[in-house]
PDB file of C-alpha atoms in Angstrom:
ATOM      1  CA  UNK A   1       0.000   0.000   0.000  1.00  0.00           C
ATOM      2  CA  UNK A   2       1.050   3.653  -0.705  1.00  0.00           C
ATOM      3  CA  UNK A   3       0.549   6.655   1.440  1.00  0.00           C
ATOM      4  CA  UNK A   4      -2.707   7.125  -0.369  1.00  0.00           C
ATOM      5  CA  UNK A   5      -4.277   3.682   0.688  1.00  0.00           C
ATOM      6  CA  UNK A   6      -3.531   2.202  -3.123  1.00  0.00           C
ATOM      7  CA  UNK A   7      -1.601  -0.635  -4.527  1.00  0.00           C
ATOM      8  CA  UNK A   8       1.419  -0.645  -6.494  1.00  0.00           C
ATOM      9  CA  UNK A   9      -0.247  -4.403  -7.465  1.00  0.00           C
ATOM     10  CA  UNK A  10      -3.376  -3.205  -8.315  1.00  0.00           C
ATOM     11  CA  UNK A  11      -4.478  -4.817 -11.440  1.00  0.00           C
ATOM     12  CA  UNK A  12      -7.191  -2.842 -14.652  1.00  0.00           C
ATOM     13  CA  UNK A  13      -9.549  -5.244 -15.806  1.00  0.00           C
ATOM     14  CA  UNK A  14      -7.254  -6.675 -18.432  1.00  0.00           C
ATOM     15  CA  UNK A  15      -4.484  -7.055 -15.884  1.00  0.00           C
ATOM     16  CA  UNK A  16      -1.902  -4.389 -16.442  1.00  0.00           C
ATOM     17  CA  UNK A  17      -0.379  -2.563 -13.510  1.00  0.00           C
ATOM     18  CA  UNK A  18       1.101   0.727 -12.905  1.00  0.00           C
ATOM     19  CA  UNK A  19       3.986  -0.281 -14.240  1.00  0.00           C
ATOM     20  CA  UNK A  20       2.715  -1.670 -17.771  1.00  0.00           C
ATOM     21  CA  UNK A  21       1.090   1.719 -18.401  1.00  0.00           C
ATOM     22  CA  UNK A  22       4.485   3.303 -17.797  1.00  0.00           C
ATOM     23  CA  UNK A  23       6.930   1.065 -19.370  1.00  0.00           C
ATOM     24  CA  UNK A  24       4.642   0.897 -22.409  1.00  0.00           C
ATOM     25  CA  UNK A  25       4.754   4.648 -22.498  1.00  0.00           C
ATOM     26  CA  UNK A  26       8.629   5.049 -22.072  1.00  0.00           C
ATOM     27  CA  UNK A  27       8.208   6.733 -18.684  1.00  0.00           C
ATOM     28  CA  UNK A  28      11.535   6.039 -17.140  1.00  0.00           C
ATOM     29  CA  UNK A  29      11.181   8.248 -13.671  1.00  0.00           C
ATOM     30  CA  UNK A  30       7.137   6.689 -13.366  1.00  0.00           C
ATOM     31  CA  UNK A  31       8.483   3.399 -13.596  1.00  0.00           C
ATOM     32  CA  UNK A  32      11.608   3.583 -11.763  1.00  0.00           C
ATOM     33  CA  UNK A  33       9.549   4.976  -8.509  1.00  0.00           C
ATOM     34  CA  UNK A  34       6.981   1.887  -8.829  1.00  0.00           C
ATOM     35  CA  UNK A  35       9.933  -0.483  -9.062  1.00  0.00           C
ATOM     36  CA  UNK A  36      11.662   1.379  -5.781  1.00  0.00           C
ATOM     37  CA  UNK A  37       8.258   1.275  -3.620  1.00  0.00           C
ATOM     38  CA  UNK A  38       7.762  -2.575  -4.645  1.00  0.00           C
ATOM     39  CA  UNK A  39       9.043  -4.393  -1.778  1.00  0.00           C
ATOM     40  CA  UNK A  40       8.417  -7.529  -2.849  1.00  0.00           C
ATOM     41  CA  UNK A  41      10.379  -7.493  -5.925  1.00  0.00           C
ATOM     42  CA  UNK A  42       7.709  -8.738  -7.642  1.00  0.00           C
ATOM     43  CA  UNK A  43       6.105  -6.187  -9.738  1.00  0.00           C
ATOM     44  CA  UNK A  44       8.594  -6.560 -12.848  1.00  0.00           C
ATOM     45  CA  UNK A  45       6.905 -10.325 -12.989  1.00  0.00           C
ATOM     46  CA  UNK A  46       3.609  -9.624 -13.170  1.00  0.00           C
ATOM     47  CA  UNK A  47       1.511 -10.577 -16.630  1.00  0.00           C
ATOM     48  CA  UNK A  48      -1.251  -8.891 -18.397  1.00  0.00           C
ATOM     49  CA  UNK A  49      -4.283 -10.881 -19.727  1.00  0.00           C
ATOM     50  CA  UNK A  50      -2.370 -11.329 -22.881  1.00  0.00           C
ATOM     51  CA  UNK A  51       1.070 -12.375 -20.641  1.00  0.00           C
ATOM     52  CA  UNK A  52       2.669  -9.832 -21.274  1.00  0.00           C
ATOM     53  CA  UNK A  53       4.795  -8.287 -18.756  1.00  0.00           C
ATOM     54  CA  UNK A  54       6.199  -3.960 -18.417  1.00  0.00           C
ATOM     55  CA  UNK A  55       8.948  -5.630 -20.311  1.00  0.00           C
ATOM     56  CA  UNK A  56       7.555  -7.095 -23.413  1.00  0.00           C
ATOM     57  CA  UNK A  57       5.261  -3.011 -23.533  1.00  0.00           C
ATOM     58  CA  UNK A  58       8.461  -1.741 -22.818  1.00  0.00           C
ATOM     59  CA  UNK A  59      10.163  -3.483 -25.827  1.00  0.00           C
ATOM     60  CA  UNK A  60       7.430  -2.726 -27.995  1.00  0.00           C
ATOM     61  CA  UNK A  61       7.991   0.649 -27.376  1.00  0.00           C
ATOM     62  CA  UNK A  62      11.349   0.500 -28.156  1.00  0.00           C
ATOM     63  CA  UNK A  63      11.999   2.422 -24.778  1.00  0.00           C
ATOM     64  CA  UNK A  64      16.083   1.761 -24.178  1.00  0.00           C
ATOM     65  CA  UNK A  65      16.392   3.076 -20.687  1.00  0.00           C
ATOM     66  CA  UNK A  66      12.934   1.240 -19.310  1.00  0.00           C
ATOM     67  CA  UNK A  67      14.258  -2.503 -20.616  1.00  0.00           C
ATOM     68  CA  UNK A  68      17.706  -1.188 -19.191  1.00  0.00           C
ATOM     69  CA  UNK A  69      15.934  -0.244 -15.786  1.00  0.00           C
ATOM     70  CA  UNK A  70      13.087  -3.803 -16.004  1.00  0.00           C
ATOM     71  CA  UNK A  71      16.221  -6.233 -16.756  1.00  0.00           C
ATOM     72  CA  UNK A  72      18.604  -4.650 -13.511  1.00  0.00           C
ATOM     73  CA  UNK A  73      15.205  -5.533 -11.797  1.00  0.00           C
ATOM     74  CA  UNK A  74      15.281  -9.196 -12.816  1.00  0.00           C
ATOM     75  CA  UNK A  75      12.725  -8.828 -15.670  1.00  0.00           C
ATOM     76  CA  UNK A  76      12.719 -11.953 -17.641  1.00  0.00           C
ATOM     77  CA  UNK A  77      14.030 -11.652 -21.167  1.00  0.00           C
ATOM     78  CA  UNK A  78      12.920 -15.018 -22.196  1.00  0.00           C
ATOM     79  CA  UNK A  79       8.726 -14.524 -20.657  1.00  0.00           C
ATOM     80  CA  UNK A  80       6.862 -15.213 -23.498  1.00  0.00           C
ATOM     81  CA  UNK A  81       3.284 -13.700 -24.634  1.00  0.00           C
ATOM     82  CA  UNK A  82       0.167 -15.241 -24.657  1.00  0.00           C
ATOM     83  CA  UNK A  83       1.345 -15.394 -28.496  1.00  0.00           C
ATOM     84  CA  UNK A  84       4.782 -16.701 -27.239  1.00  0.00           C
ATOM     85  CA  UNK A  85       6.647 -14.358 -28.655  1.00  0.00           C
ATOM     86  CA  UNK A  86       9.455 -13.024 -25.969  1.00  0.00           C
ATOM     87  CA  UNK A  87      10.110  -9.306 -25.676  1.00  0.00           C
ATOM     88  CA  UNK A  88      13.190  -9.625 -28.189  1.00  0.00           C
ATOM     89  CA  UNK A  89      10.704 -11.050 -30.730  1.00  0.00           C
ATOM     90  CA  UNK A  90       8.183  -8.122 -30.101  1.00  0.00           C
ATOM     91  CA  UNK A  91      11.110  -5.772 -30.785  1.00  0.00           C
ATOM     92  CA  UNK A  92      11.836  -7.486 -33.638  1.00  0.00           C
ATOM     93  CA  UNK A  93       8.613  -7.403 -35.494  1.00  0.00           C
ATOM     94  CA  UNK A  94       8.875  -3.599 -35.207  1.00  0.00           C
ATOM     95  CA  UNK A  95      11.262  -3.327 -37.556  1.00  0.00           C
ATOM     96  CA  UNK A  96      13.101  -0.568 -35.645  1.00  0.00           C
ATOM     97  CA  UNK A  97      15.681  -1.607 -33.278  1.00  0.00           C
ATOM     98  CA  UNK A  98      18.420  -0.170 -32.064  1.00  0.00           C
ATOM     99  CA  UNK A  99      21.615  -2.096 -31.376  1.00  0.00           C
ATOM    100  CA  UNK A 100      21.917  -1.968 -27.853  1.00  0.00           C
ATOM    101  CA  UNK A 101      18.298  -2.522 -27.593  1.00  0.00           C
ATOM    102  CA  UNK A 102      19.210  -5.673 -29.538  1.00  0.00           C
ATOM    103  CA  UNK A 103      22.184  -6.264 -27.068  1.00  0.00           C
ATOM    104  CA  UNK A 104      20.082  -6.108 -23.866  1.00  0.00           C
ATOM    105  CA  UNK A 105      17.750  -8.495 -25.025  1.00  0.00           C
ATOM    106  CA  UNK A 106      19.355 -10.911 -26.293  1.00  0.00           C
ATOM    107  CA  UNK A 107      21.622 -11.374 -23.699  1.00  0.00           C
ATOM    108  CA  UNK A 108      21.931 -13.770 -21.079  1.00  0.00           C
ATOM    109  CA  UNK A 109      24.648 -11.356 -18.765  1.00  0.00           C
ATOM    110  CA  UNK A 110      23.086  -9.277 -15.688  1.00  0.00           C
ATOM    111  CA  UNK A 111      22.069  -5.392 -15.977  1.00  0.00           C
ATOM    112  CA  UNK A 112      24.804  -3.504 -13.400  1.00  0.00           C
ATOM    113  CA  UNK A 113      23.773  -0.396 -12.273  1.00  0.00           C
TER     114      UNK A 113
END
């Protein structure tokens, strides 16, 4: 619970969080403050109805410093959609990526800080 009496967990209707709404939106500071107030360590797991996770919206967004930020907070690079496609292959069909987003997700080493 926050100071207002809500839920960093709380779930929409269609199961996204806080977080998805951010990381789909490339809101670094939104997401980083959800991830810092989440002390379960949990939040970076949690799927959508479609099982798709802050870093699979985040990919699809092509939003470099949020899959930088999801993967040093244990995100899973190889979760796959309800279409089991894993957030590399989401980036992928977008036709757009940038090498190092290519780098982070496609790689098996740890996110330092």
């Amino acid at each position: 619970m926050n100071a207002h009496g809500g839920s960093i967990h709380a779930q929409t209707a269609n199961g996204s969080t806080a977080l998805h709404l951010a990381a789909s939106q490339g809101h670094l500071k939104a997401c980083e403050v959800l991830l810092a107030l989440d002390t379960s360590g949990q939040l970076v797991h949690v799927a959508d109805k479609h099982q798709a996770t802050a870093l699979h919206l985040a990919a699809a967004a092509r939003a470099e410093p949020v899959v930088e930020l999801l993967l040093r907070y244990g995100a899973g690079r190889e979760s796959r959609d309800d279409q089991g496609r894993t957030p590399l292959e989401i980036l992928m069909e977008k036709k757009a990526a940038t090498p190092r987003l290519l780098r982070l997700l496609s790689s098996s080493e740890a996110i330092e800080e």
